[in-house]
mmCIF file of C-alpha atoms and ligand atoms in Angstrom:
data_model
loop_
_atom_site.group_PDB
_atom_site.id
_atom_site.type_symbol
_atom_site.label_atom_id
_atom_site.label_comp_id
_atom_site.label_asym_id
_atom_site.label_seq_id
_atom_site.Cartn_x
_atom_site.Cartn_y
_atom_site.Cartn_z
ATOM 1 C CA UNK A 1 117.950 102.203 107.621
ATOM 2 C CA UNK A 2 117.974 105.720 106.040
ATOM 3 C CA UNK A 3 116.637 105.837 102.659
ATOM 4 C CA UNK A 4 118.553 107.879 99.874
ATOM 5 C CA UNK A 5 115.795 108.994 97.533
ATOM 6 C CA UNK A 6 115.439 111.136 94.165
ATOM 7 C CA UNK A 7 112.647 111.919 91.712
ATOM 8 C CA UNK A 8 113.332 110.019 88.846
ATOM 9 C CA UNK A 9 110.450 110.891 86.561
ATOM 10 C CA UNK A 10 107.152 112.666 86.338
ATOM 11 C CA UNK A 11 104.750 111.178 84.100
ATOM 12 C CA UNK A 12 101.401 112.822 82.872
ATOM 13 C CA UNK A 13 100.527 110.325 80.059
ATOM 14 C CA UNK A 14 101.475 106.327 79.565
ATOM 15 C CA UNK A 15 103.957 107.315 76.999
ATOM 16 C CA UNK A 16 106.142 109.174 79.729
ATOM 17 C CA UNK A 17 106.122 106.185 81.839
ATOM 18 C CA UNK A 18 109.669 104.984 82.183
ATOM 19 C CA UNK A 19 110.912 101.227 81.924
ATOM 20 C CA UNK A 20 111.450 99.756 85.414
ATOM 21 C CA UNK A 21 114.873 99.956 86.999
ATOM 22 C CA UNK A 22 114.241 97.269 89.640
ATOM 23 C CA UNK A 23 111.217 96.406 91.953
ATOM 24 C CA UNK A 24 108.436 98.841 92.238
ATOM 25 C CA UNK A 25 106.057 99.498 95.108
ATOM 26 C CA UNK A 26 103.024 101.552 94.239
ATOM 27 C CA UNK A 27 101.059 103.842 96.768
ATOM 28 C CA UNK A 28 97.465 104.665 95.847
ATOM 29 C CA UNK A 29 94.547 106.199 97.853
ATOM 30 C CA UNK A 30 91.873 108.614 97.621
ATOM 31 C CA UNK A 31 92.574 112.237 97.150
ATOM 32 C CA UNK A 32 93.892 114.197 100.333
ATOM 33 C CA UNK A 33 94.662 110.637 102.239
ATOM 34 C CA UNK A 34 98.182 111.993 103.266
ATOM 35 C CA UNK A 35 99.938 110.097 100.499
ATOM 36 C CA UNK A 36 102.565 112.641 99.588
ATOM 37 C CA UNK A 37 103.396 113.429 103.561
ATOM 38 C CA UNK A 38 103.815 109.771 103.947
ATOM 39 C CA UNK A 39 106.017 109.390 100.918
ATOM 40 C CA UNK A 40 108.178 112.256 102.107
ATOM 41 C CA UNK A 41 108.231 110.811 105.781
ATOM 42 C CA UNK A 42 109.548 107.365 104.194
ATOM 43 C CA UNK A 43 112.045 109.027 101.853
ATOM 44 C CA UNK A 44 113.227 111.371 104.566
ATOM 45 C CA UNK A 45 113.044 114.390 102.256
ATOM 46 C CA UNK A 46 110.087 116.795 101.070
ATOM 47 C CA UNK A 47 110.341 115.424 97.401
ATOM 48 C CA UNK A 48 106.461 115.208 97.010
ATOM 49 C CA UNK A 49 104.072 118.047 97.023
ATOM 50 C CA UNK A 50 101.963 118.192 100.080
ATOM 51 C CA UNK A 51 98.951 120.511 99.804
ATOM 52 C CA UNK A 52 95.687 120.695 101.986
ATOM 53 C CA UNK A 53 93.760 120.909 98.875
ATOM 54 C CA UNK A 54 92.648 117.477 97.383
ATOM 55 C CA UNK A 55 93.867 116.461 94.129
ATOM 56 C CA UNK A 56 97.288 117.820 93.816
ATOM 57 C CA UNK A 57 99.002 114.879 92.651
ATOM 58 C CA UNK A 58 97.899 114.357 89.016
ATOM 59 C CA UNK A 59 100.748 112.871 87.465
ATOM 60 C CA UNK A 60 102.753 109.322 88.210
ATOM 61 C CA UNK A 61 106.044 110.087 90.135
ATOM 62 C CA UNK A 62 108.876 107.462 90.211
ATOM 63 C CA UNK A 63 111.353 107.857 93.272
ATOM 64 C CA UNK A 64 114.507 106.001 93.225
ATOM 65 C CA UNK A 65 115.650 104.754 96.391
ATOM 66 C CA UNK A 66 118.917 103.246 97.651
ATOM 67 C CA UNK A 67 118.977 101.521 100.802
ATOM 68 C CA UNK A 68 121.403 98.910 100.672
ATOM 69 C CA UNK A 69 119.405 97.812 97.720
ATOM 70 C CA UNK A 70 117.674 99.945 94.749
ATOM 71 C CA UNK A 71 114.124 100.014 94.316
ATOM 72 C CA UNK A 72 111.335 102.371 93.504
ATOM 73 C CA UNK A 73 108.347 104.028 95.005
ATOM 74 C CA UNK A 74 105.750 105.048 92.568
ATOM 75 C CA UNK A 75 103.274 107.765 93.717
ATOM 76 C CA UNK A 76 100.150 107.330 91.910
ATOM 77 C CA UNK A 77 97.411 110.139 91.420
ATOM 78 C CA UNK A 78 94.507 109.862 94.279
ATOM 79 C CA UNK A 79 91.463 108.350 92.975
ATOM 80 C CA UNK A 80 88.096 109.886 92.888
ATOM 81 C CA UNK A 81 88.747 113.662 93.254
ATOM 82 C CA UNK A 82 85.194 115.143 92.868
ATOM 83 C CA UNK A 83 86.543 118.358 91.213
ATOM 84 C CA UNK A 84 87.473 116.774 88.147
ATOM 85 C CA UNK A 85 85.205 116.348 84.982
ATOM 86 C CA UNK A 86 83.954 112.813 84.151
ATOM 87 C CA UNK A 87 86.333 112.572 81.399
ATOM 88 C CA UNK A 88 89.119 113.625 83.408
ATOM 89 C CA UNK A 89 88.506 111.082 85.947
ATOM 90 C CA UNK A 90 88.101 108.555 83.375
ATOM 91 C CA UNK A 91 91.402 109.141 81.603
ATOM 92 C CA UNK A 92 92.980 109.115 85.257
ATOM 93 C CA UNK A 93 91.475 105.905 86.310
ATOM 94 C CA UNK A 94 92.746 104.185 83.198
ATOM 95 C CA UNK A 95 96.140 105.568 83.793
ATOM 96 C CA UNK A 96 96.328 104.150 87.117
ATOM 97 C CA UNK A 97 94.469 101.038 86.282
ATOM 98 C CA UNK A 98 96.454 100.097 83.250
ATOM 99 C CA UNK A 99 99.683 100.971 85.332
ATOM 100 C CA UNK A 100 98.617 98.515 88.114
ATOM 101 C CA UNK A 101 97.480 95.774 85.991
ATOM 102 C CA UNK A 102 100.496 95.651 83.511
ATOM 103 C CA UNK A 103 103.387 96.719 85.369
ATOM 104 C CA UNK A 104 105.735 93.606 85.651
ATOM 105 C CA UNK A 105 108.269 95.282 88.309
ATOM 106 C CA UNK A 106 105.276 95.830 90.483
ATOM 107 C CA UNK A 107 105.928 93.991 93.770
ATOM 108 C CA UNK A 108 103.384 95.464 96.202
ATOM 109 C CA UNK A 109 100.522 97.990 95.881
ATOM 110 C CA UNK A 110 99.938 100.020 99.189
ATOM 111 C CA UNK A 111 96.561 101.190 99.680
ATOM 112 C CA UNK A 112 96.350 104.198 102.155
ATOM 113 C CA UNK A 113 93.329 104.571 103.957
ATOM 114 C CA UNK A 114 92.263 107.519 106.144
ATOM 115 C CA UNK A 115 91.641 105.793 109.393
ATOM 116 C CA UNK A 116 89.353 108.147 110.900
ATOM 117 C CA UNK A 117 86.809 107.439 107.579
ATOM 118 C CA UNK A 118 87.792 103.643 106.783
ATOM 119 C CA UNK A 119 86.892 102.388 103.579
ATOM 120 C CA UNK A 120 84.636 104.699 101.700
ATOM 121 C CA UNK A 121 82.719 104.005 98.250
ATOM 122 C CA UNK A 122 85.957 104.498 96.230
ATOM 123 C CA UNK A 123 88.156 102.505 98.404
ATOM 124 C CA UNK A 124 85.857 99.539 98.261
ATOM 125 C CA UNK A 125 85.674 99.909 94.608
ATOM 126 C CA UNK A 126 89.478 99.749 94.350
ATOM 127 C CA UNK A 127 89.509 96.819 96.842
ATOM 128 C CA UNK A 128 87.139 95.102 94.515
ATOM 129 C CA UNK A 129 89.015 95.778 91.364
ATOM 130 C CA UNK A 130 92.332 94.884 92.706
ATOM 131 C CA UNK A 131 91.329 91.316 93.632
ATOM 132 C CA UNK A 132 92.159 90.267 90.177
ATOM 133 C CA UNK A 133 95.581 91.437 90.251
ATOM 134 C CA UNK A 134 98.776 89.259 90.806
ATOM 135 C CA UNK A 135 100.526 92.087 92.696
ATOM 136 C CA UNK A 136 99.407 92.098 96.696
ATOM 137 C CA UNK A 137 97.492 94.960 98.034
ATOM 138 C CA UNK A 138 98.237 96.102 101.550
ATOM 139 C CA UNK A 139 96.268 98.625 103.434
ATOM 140 C CA UNK A 140 98.248 100.945 105.542
ATOM 141 C CA UNK A 141 96.016 103.414 107.729
ATOM 142 C CA UNK A 142 96.945 107.257 107.657
ATOM 143 C CA UNK A 143 96.409 110.390 110.030
ATOM 144 C CA UNK A 144 96.411 108.027 113.165
ATOM 145 C CA UNK A 145 97.106 111.042 115.592
ATOM 146 C CA UNK A 146 93.862 112.410 114.619
ATOM 147 C CA UNK A 147 92.309 109.779 116.871
ATOM 148 C CA UNK A 148 92.832 108.318 120.118
ATOM 149 C CA UNK A 149 95.088 105.395 120.414
ATOM 150 C CA UNK A 150 92.341 103.132 122.150
ATOM 151 C CA UNK A 151 90.087 103.876 119.354
ATOM 152 C CA UNK A 152 92.764 103.255 116.688
ATOM 153 C CA UNK A 153 93.237 99.475 117.725
ATOM 154 C CA UNK A 154 89.308 99.246 117.709
ATOM 155 C CA UNK A 155 89.157 100.475 114.133
ATOM 156 C CA UNK A 156 91.895 98.410 112.782
ATOM 157 C CA UNK A 157 90.580 95.134 114.302
ATOM 158 C CA UNK A 158 87.070 96.071 112.559
ATOM 159 C CA UNK A 159 88.618 96.888 109.278
ATOM 160 C CA UNK A 160 90.655 93.789 109.206
ATOM 161 C CA UNK A 161 88.030 91.362 110.418
ATOM 162 C CA UNK A 162 85.945 92.863 107.335
ATOM 163 C CA UNK A 163 88.787 91.330 105.078
ATOM 164 C CA UNK A 164 91.163 93.902 104.685
ATOM 165 C CA UNK A 165 94.792 92.675 103.890
ATOM 166 C CA UNK A 166 97.778 94.234 105.378
ATOM 167 C CA UNK A 167 100.989 93.103 106.875
ATOM 168 C CA UNK A 168 101.109 90.427 109.787
ATOM 169 C CA UNK A 169 100.641 93.449 112.114
ATOM 170 C CA UNK A 170 98.494 96.220 110.405
ATOM 171 C CA UNK A 171 100.100 99.311 110.030
ATOM 172 C CA UNK A 172 98.899 102.595 111.250
ATOM 173 C CA UNK A 173 100.935 105.457 110.396
ATOM 174 C CA UNK A 174 101.179 109.338 111.401
ATOM 175 C CA UNK A 175 103.298 111.979 109.999
ATOM 176 C CA UNK A 176 103.354 113.272 113.806
ATOM 177 C CA UNK A 177 104.786 110.051 114.853
ATOM 178 C CA UNK A 178 108.121 109.139 113.099
ATOM 179 C CA UNK A 179 108.183 105.744 114.777
ATOM 180 C CA UNK A 180 105.124 104.523 112.732
ATOM 181 C CA UNK A 181 106.741 105.556 109.318
ATOM 182 C CA UNK A 182 110.059 103.926 110.502
ATOM 183 C CA UNK A 183 107.902 100.824 111.012
ATOM 184 C CA UNK A 184 106.662 101.250 107.514
ATOM 185 C CA UNK A 185 110.120 101.423 106.238
ATOM 186 C CA UNK A 186 111.241 98.209 107.739
ATOM 187 C CA UNK A 187 108.271 96.338 106.526
ATOM 188 C CA UNK A 188 108.928 97.411 103.139
ATOM 189 C CA UNK A 189 112.645 96.304 103.423
ATOM 190 C CA UNK A 190 111.507 92.915 104.831
ATOM 191 C CA UNK A 191 108.839 92.305 102.074
ATOM 192 C CA UNK A 192 111.333 93.326 99.189
ATOM 193 C CA UNK A 193 113.897 90.725 100.771
ATOM 194 C CA UNK A 194 111.103 88.099 101.147
ATOM 195 C CA UNK A 195 109.986 88.881 97.497
ATOM 196 C CA UNK A 196 113.666 88.388 96.162
ATOM 197 C CA UNK A 197 113.780 85.125 97.964
ATOM 198 C CA UNK A 198 110.510 84.166 96.477
ATOM 199 C CA UNK A 199 111.739 84.873 92.828
ATOM 200 C CA UNK A 200 115.042 82.947 93.348
ATOM 201 C CA UNK A 201 112.991 79.988 94.366
ATOM 202 C CA UNK A 202 110.839 80.097 91.545
ATOM 203 C CA UNK A 203 113.949 80.780 89.271
ATOM 204 C CA UNK A 204 115.733 77.371 90.579
HETATM 205 N N1 LIG B 1 97.565 115.427 111.444
HETATM 206 C C1 LIG B 1 97.866 114.777 110.406
HETATM 207 N N2 LIG B 1 97.859 115.582 109.066
HETATM 208 C C2 LIG B 1 98.203 114.878 107.786
HETATM 209 C C3 LIG B 1 98.830 113.437 108.073
HETATM 210 N N3 LIG B 1 99.102 113.287 106.724
HETATM 211 C C4 LIG B 1 98.784 114.231 106.024
HETATM 212 N N4 LIG B 1 98.397 115.279 106.489
HETATM 213 C C5 LIG B 1 97.803 116.593 106.185
HETATM 214 O O1 LIG B 1 96.542 116.141 105.264
HETATM 215 C C6 LIG B 1 96.594 117.187 103.773
HETATM 216 C C7 LIG B 1 96.932 116.369 102.871
HETATM 217 O O2 LIG B 1 98.134 115.700 102.854
HETATM 218 P P1 LIG B 1 99.011 115.330 101.296
HETATM 219 O O3 LIG B 1 100.106 114.401 101.749
HETATM 220 O O4 LIG B 1 99.039 116.301 100.371
HETATM 221 O O5 LIG B 1 97.713 114.198 100.729
HETATM 222 P P2 LIG B 1 97.806 113.557 99.142
HETATM 223 O O6 LIG B 1 96.894 112.130 99.298
HETATM 224 O O7 LIG B 1 99.234 113.568 98.598
HETATM 225 O O8 LIG B 1 96.738 114.467 98.283
HETATM 226 P P3 LIG B 1 96.760 114.420 96.919
HETATM 227 O O9 LIG B 1 97.514 115.543 96.169
HETATM 228 O O10 LIG B 1 95.116 114.994 96.784
HETATM 229 O O11 LIG B 1 96.600 113.164 96.437
HETATM 230 C C8 LIG B 1 97.937 117.970 104.200
HETATM 231 O O12 LIG B 1 97.487 119.220 104.867
HETATM 232 C C9 LIG B 1 98.624 117.318 105.299
HETATM 233 O O13 LIG B 1 99.467 118.243 105.960
HETATM 234 C C10 LIG B 1 99.079 113.062 109.279
HETATM 235 O O14 LIG B 1 99.756 111.826 109.580
HETATM 236 N N5 LIG B 1 98.488 113.711 110.326
#
């Protein structure tokens, strides 16, 4: 299904974070992993700023989506951007960490990983840190067009056997391959339907 999306709020500080309007899905990843490009692909519009220079997304952006139901995509700043000072990096990590560990409306965290590099130190740190969260964290691989399809499946198998969590079928995306973005859209819709069902069961 096509998604109708609009930017709701850009928050630079915790005080600017708006109350949730419904279920939320957060996107995290190292700087330059292709997060803005992927979000634009999902939303079918160029709402997020894409740049070849890392570290462009420095705020938390909330996008309201209407797709037969309402939900919010949350675009978090890329972690581990080296050009920032140590204190800037720490305050960034706090902003992200606090949000992910306290946001009640969060249903899913999508951790984007560049398929060519796999999990680098910052990704490993994030995977380790996020094990204590109640919200599930699923990995989606990006920039798949940069390697051959044979190599892709081998790498994914290797990552998953190393313990990465993802959907039943690990998702590999590329901005150059619209079908892969469409697949992610369908997985997110199905995930939200399932999590609605689970909350109704719990409420009985
Ligand atoms: N070939 C290819 N290039 C991509 C893909 N996704 C993103 N890129 C390129 O990678 C660069 C970074 O993309 P962004 O979407 O800005 O990455 P980001 O993760 O939002 O970056 P930050 O602002 O640092 O957080 C840009 O030059 C994109 O055009 C992809 O699937 N395939």
